[in-house]
Short mmCIF file of C-alpha atoms in Angstrom, two decimals:
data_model
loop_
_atom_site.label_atom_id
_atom_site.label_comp_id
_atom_site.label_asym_id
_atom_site.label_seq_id
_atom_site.Cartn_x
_atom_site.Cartn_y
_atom_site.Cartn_z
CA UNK A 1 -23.87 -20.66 5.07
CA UNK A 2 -26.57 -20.36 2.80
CA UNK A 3 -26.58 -16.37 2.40
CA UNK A 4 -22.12 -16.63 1.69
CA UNK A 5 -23.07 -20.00 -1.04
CA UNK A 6 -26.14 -17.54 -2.39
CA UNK A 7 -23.83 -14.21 -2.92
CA UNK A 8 -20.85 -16.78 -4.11
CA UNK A 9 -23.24 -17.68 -6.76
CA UNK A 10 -24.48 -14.22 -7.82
CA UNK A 11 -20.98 -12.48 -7.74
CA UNK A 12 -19.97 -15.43 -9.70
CA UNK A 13 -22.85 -15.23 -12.31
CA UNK A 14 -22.71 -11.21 -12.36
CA UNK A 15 -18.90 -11.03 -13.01
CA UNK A 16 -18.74 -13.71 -15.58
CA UNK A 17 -21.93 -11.82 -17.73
CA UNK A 18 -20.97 -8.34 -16.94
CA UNK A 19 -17.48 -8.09 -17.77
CA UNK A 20 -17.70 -8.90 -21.62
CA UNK A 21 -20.18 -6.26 -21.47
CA UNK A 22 -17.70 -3.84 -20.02
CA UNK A 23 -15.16 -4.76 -22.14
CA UNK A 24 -17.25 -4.16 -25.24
CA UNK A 25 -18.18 -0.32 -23.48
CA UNK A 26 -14.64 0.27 -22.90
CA UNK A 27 -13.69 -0.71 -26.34
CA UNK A 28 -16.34 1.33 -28.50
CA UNK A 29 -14.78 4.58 -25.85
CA UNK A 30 -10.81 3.71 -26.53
CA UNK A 31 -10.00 2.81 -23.05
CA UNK A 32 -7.26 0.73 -23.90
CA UNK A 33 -4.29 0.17 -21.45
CA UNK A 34 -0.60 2.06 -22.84
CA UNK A 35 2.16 -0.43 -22.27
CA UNK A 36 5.68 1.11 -20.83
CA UNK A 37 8.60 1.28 -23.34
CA UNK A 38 10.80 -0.10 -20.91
CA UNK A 39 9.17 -3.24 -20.42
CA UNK A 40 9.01 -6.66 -21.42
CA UNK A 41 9.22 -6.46 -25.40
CA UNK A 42 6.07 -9.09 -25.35
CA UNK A 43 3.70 -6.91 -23.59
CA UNK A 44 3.76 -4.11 -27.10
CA UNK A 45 1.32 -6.61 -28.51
CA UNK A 46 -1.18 -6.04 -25.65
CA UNK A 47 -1.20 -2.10 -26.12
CA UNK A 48 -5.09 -1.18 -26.43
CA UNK A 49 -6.49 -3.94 -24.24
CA UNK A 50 -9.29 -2.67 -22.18
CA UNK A 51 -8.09 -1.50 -18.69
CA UNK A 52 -10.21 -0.73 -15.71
CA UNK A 53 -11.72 -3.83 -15.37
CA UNK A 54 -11.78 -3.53 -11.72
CA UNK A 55 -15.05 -1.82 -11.91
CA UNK A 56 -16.39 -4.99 -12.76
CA UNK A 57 -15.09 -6.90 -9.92
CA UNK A 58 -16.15 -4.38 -7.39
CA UNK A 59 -19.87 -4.17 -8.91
CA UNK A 60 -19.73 -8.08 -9.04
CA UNK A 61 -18.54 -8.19 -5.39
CA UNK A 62 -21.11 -5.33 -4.36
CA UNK A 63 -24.15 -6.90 -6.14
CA UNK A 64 -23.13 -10.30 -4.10
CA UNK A 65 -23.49 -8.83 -1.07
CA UNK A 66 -26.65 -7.06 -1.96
CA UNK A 67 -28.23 -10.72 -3.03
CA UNK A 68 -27.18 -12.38 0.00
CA UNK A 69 -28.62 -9.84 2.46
CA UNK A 70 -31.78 -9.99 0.40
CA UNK A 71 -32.00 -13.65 0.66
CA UNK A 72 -31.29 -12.65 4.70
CA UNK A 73 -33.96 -10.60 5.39
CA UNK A 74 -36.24 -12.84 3.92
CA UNK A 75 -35.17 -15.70 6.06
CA UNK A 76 -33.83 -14.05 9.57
CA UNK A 77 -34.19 -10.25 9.28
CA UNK A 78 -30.74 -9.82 9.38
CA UNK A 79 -28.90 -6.65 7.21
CA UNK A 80 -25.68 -5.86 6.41
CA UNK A 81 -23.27 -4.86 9.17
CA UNK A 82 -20.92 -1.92 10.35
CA UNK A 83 -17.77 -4.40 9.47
CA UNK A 84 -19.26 -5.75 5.97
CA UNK A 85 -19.92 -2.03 5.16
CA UNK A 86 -16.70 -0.84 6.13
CA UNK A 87 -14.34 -3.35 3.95
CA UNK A 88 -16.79 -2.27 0.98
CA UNK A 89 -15.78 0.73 1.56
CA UNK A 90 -12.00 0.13 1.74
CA UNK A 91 -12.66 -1.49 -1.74
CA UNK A 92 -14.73 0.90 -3.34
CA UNK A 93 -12.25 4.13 -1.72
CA UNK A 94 -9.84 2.66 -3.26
CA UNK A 95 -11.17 1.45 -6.50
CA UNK A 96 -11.73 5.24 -7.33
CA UNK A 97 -8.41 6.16 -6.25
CA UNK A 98 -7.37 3.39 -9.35
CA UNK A 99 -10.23 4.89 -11.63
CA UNK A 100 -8.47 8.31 -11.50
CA UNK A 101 -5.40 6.92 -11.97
CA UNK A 102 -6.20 4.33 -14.90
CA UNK A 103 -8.24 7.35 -15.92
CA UNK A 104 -5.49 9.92 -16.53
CA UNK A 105 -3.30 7.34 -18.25
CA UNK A 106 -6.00 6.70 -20.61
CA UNK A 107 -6.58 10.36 -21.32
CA UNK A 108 -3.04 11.20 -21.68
CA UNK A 109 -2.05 8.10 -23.60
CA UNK A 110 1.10 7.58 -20.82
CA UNK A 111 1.84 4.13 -18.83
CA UNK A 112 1.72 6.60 -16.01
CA UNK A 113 -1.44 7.75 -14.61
CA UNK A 114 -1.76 9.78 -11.22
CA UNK A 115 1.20 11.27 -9.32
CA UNK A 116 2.76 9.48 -6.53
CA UNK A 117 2.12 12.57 -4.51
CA UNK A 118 -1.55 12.02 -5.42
CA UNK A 119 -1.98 7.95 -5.25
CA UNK A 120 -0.91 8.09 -1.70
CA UNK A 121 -3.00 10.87 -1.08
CA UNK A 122 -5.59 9.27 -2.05
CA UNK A 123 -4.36 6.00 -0.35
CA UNK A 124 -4.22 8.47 2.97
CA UNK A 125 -7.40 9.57 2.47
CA UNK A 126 -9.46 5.88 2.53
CA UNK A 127 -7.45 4.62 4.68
CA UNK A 128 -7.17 6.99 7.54
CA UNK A 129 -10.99 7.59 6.70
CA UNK A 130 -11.17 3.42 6.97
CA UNK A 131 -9.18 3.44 10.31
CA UNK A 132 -11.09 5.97 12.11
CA UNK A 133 -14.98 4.73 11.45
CA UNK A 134 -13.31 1.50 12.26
CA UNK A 135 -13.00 2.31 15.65
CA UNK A 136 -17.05 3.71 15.91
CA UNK A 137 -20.20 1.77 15.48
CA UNK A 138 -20.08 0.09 18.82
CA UNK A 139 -22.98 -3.31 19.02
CA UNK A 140 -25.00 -4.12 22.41
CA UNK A 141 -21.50 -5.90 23.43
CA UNK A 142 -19.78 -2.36 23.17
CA UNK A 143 -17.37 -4.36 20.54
CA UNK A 144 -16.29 -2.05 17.32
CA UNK A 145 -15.67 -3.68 14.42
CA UNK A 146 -12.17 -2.95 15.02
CA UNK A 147 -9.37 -3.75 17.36
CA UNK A 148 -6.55 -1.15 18.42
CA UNK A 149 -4.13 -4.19 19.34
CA UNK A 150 -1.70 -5.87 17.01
CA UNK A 151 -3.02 -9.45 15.53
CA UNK A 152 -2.23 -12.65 14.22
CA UNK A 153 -4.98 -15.41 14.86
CA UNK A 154 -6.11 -12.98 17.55
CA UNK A 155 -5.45 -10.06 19.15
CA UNK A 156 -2.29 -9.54 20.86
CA UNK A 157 -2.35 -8.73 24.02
CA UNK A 158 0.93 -7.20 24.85
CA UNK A 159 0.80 -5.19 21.38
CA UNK A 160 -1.82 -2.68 22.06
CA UNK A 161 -2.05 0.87 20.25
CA UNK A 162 -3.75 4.06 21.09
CA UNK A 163 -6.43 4.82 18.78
CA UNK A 164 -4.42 7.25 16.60
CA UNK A 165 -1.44 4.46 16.52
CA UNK A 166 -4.30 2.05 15.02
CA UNK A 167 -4.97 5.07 12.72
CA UNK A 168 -1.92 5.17 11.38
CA UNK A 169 -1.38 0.64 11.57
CA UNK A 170 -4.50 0.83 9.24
CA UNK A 171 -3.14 3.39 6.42
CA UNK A 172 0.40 1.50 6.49
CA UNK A 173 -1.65 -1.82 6.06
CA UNK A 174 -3.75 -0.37 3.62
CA UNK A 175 -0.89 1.40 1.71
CA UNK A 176 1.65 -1.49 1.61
CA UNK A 177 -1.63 -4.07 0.72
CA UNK A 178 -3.28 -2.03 -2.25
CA UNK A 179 0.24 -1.27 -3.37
CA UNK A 180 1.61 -4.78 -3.45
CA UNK A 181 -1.66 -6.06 -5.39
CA UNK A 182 -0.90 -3.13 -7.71
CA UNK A 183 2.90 -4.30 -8.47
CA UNK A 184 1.58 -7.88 -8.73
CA UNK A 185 -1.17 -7.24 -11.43
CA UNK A 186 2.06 -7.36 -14.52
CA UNK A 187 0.35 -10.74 -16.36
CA UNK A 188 -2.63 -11.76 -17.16
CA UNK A 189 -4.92 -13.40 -14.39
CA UNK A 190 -1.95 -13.33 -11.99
CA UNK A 191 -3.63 -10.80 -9.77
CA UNK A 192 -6.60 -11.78 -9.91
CA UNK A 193 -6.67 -15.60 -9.58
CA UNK A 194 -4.08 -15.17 -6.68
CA UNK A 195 -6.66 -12.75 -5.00
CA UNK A 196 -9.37 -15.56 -5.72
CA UNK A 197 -7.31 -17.70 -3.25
CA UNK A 198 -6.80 -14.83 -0.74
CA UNK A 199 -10.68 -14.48 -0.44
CA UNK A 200 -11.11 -17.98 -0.26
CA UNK A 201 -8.73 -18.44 3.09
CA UNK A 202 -10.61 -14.85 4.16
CA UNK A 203 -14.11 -17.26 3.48
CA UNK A 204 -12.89 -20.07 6.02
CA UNK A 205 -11.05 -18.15 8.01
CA UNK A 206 -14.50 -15.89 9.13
CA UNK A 207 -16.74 -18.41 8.75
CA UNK A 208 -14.93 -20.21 11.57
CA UNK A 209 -14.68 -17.23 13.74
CA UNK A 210 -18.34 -17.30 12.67
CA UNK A 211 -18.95 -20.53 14.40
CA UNK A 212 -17.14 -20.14 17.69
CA UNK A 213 -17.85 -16.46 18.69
CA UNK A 214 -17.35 -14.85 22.18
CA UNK A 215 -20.77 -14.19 23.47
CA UNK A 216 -22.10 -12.36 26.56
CA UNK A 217 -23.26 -15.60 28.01
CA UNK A 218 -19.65 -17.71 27.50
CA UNK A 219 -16.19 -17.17 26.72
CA UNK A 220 -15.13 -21.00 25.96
CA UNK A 221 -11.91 -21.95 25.29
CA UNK A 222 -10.70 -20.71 21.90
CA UNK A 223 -13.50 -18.40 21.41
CA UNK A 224 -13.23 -14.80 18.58
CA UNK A 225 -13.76 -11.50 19.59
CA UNK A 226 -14.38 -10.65 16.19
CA UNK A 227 -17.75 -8.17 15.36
CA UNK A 228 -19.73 -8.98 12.42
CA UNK A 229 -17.80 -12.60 11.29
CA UNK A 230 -20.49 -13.87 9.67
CA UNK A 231 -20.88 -10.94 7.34
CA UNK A 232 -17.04 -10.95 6.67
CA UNK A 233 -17.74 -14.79 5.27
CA UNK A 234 -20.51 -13.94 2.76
CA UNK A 235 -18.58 -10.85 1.61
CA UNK A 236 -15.29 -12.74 1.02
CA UNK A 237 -17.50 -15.31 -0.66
CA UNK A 238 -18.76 -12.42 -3.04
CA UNK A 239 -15.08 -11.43 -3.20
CA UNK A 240 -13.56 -14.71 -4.60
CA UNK A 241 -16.18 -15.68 -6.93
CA UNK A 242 -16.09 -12.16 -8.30
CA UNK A 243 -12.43 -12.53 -9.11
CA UNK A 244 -13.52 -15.80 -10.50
CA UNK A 245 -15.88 -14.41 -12.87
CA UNK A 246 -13.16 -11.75 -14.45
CA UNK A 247 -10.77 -14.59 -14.26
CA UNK A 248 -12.55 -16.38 -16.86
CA UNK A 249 -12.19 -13.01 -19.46
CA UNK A 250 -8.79 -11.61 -17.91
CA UNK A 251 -7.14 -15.58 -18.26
CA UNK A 252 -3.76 -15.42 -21.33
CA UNK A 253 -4.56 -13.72 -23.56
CA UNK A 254 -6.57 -11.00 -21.97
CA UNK A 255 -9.61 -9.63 -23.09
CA UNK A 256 -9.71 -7.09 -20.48
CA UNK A 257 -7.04 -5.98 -17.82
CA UNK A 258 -8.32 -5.17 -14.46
CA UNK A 259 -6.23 -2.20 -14.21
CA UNK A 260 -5.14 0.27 -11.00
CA UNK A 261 -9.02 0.50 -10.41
CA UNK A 262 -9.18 -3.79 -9.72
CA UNK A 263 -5.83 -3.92 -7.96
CA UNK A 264 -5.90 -1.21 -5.48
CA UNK A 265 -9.04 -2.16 -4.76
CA UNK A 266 -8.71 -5.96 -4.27
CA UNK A 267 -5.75 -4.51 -1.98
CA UNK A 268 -7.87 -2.51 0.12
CA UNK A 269 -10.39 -5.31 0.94
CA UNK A 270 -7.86 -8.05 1.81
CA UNK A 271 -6.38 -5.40 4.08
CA UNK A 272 -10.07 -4.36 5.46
CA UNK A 273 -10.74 -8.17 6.04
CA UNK A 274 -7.04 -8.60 8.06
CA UNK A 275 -7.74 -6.21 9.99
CA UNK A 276 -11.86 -6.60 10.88
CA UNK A 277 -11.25 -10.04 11.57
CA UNK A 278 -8.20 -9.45 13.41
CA UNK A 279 -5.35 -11.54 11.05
CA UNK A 280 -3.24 -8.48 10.43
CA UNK A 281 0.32 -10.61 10.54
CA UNK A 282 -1.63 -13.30 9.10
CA UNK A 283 -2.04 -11.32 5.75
CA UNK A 284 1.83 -11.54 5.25
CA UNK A 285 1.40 -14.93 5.04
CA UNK A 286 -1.93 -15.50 2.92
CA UNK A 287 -0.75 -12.78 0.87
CA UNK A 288 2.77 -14.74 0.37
CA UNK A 289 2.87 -14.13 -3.11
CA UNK A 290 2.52 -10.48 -3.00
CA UNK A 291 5.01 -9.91 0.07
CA UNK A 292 7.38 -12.09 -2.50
CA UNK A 293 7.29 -9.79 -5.47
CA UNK A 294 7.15 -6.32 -3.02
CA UNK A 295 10.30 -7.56 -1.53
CA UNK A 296 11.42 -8.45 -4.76
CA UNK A 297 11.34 -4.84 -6.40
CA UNK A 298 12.65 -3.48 -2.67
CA UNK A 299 15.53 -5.61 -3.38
CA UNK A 300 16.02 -4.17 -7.04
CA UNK A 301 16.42 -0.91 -5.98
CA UNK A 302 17.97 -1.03 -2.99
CA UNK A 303 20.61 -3.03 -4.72
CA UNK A 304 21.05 -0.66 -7.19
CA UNK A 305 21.33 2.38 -5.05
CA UNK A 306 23.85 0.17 -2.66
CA UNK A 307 26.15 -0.60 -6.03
CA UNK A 308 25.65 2.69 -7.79
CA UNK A 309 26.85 4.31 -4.05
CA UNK A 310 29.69 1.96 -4.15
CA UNK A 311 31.11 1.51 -7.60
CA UNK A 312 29.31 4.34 -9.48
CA UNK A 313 27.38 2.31 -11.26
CA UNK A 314 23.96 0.96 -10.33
CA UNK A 315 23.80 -2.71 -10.83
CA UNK A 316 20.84 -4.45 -10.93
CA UNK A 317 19.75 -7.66 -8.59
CA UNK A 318 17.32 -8.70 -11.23
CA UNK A 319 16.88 -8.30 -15.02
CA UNK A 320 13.68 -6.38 -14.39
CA UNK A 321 11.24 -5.93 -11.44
CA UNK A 322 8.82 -7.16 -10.10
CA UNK A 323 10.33 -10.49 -9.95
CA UNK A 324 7.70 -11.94 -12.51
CA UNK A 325 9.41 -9.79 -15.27
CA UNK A 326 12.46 -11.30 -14.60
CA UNK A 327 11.51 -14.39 -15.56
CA UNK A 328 9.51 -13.12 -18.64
CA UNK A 329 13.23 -11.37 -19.49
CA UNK A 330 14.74 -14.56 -18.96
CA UNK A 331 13.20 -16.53 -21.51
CA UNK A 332 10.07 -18.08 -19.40
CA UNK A 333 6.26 -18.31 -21.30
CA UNK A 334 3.83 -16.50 -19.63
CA UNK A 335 1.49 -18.24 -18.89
CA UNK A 336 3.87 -20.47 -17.00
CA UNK A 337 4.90 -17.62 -14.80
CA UNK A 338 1.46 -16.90 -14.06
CA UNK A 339 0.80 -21.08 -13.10
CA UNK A 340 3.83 -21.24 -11.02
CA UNK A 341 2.63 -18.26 -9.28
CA UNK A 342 -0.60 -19.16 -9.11
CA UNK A 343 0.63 -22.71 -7.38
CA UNK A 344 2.79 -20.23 -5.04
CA UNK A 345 -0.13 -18.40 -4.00
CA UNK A 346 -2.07 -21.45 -3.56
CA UNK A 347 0.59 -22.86 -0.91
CA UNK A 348 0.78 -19.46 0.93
CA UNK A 349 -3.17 -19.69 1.45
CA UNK A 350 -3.16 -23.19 2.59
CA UNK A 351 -0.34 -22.31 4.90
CA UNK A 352 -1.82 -19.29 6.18
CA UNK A 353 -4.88 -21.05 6.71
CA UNK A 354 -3.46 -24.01 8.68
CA UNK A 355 -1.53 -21.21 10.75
CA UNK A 356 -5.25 -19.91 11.48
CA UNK A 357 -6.59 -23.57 12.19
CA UNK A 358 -3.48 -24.79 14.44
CA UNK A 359 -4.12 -21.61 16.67
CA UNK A 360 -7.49 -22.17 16.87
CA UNK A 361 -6.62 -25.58 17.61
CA UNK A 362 -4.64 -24.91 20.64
CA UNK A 363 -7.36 -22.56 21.91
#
């Protein structure tokens, strides 16, 4: 408990002093975000506001972790873990997948950055990469820090994979996680306070796995099969007060936007924690407010291919997508779209996390 409150505390500290620092760099070098043409007519006035603020979070989230395994070793010896190590690298991976592509937009002065071709290249890359160490790193229990079945609260039983099958689970998780993070990041703080949360429920959810592991010794009733919880707890920790931090300079109106570089890789560690602490269906619903707007711009062009295949003219489900656009185009403030969302978020978390609790509840 101490090490996740003591790299809460430095994430928290490090995000809030770096990021003006960053956004000052970024600044005096012109890496300033280009807003599409086609979007909402309010967002021209934020053309030039520093992007790739993500690399703050991660070094925030990194540097959290670091302190809290310090303060470890100087109490119990302990050092980071296979599991903690592997979600930092889903987050990292991915954050330089976002670099590039925040990157090339920057250079090119287009709202478009990498090639789709190349963004989920990149996606396949980490995550396969992700998926297969995953698997390795076997503890005295012979436990990796993954699982090849399907899971909720726990493991499934009756859903197991082969090892290539969990290969392939991890890159669609992965994908569809960085991804939806990415479509959500549209206003300012929405992303990122709503990611806060996720790491929060990530915080509890490991730290009670934490308390009530499976051990050679026992197996009592209700007991995790989950390597490295503990670890998971003080990295989530590092995680939410990170997002905190760049909350407090990304909050209407931004200073800083976290860019591709902060989304995909908030994405990539919410996915890394579902599946190390085995909560893969669980993410849907922690991660309720992205699953909301992915299935909102699903809907938008589905629709329109439906109508357009039907009538000959593409008709739209929405007046813009994501779905938080839509209510920008219809008239809405921002900063009460990103409020409402936030309060959506903050009911998905509480949900997902009594889902968690009621399970372990009933053993």
């Amino acid at each position: 408990m101490k090490t996740a409150l003591a790299a809460a505390l430095a994430a928290l500290l490090a995000s809030i002093l770096w990021t003006p620092l960053v956004v000052v760099f970024f600044r005096r070098h012109g890496f300033g975000q280009e807003i599409r043409n086609d979007g909402p007519p309010t967002h021209l006035v934020k053309r030039g506001t520093p992007t790739m603020g993500g690399v703050a979070i991660i070094g925030s989230t990194v540097f959290g972790y670091v302190v809290a395994h310090v303060v470890a070793l100087a109490q119990n010896g302990e050092g980071p873990t296979a599991s903690g190590l592997l979600a930092l690298l889903l987050m990292v991976g991915l954050g330089v997948v976002g670099f590039l592509d925040d990157f090339i937009k920057i250079r090119k002065q287009r709202s478009l950055g990498l090639r789709a071709r190349a963004k989920i290249g990149g996606q396949l890359v980490v995550g396969v990469t992700f998926g297969i160490l995953a698997l390795q790193f076997r503890n005295s229990r012979g436990d990796t820090p993954a699982s090849t079945h399907l899971s909720y609260a726990r493991d499934i039983g009756v859903f197991g994979l082969t090892s290539i099958g969990f290969v392939i689970l991890s890159y669609v998780i992965v994908t569809a996680t960085s991804n939806a993070v990415n479509l959500t990041d549209g206003l300012d703080g929405l992303a990122a306070g709503a990611a806060a949360m996720i790491f929060g429920g990530y915080a509890l959810i490991a730290f009670l796995q934490a308390r009530h592991l499976c051990t050679v010794a026992a197996h009592p009733a209700g007991c995790y099969e989950v390597r490295d919880a503990r670890d998971l707890a003080i990295l989530a920790a590092a995680a939410m007060s990170a997002c905190f931090g760049f909350l407090w300079w990304n909050a209407a109106p931004a200073q800083i936007f976290m860019g591709d570089t902060g989304s995909m890789a908030l994405g990539g560690l919410m996915a890394g924690f579902a599946i190390l602490t085995r909560t893969e269906l669980l993410l849907v619903v922690l991660g309720g407010l992205y699953a909301v707007v992915t299935l909102s711009g699903l809907i938008q062009a589905g629709w329109f291919k439906y109508t357009r295949r039907r009538t000959g003219t593409g008709r739209r489900a929405f007046k813009m997508s994501p779905i938080h656009h839509h209510f920008e185009m219809s008239g809405w403030a921002e900063t009460t779209i990103i409020v409402r969302f936030w309060i959506v978020a903050g009911i998905a978390v509480a949900f997902g996390v009594g889902l968690f609790y009621a399970a372990f509840v009933s053993g």
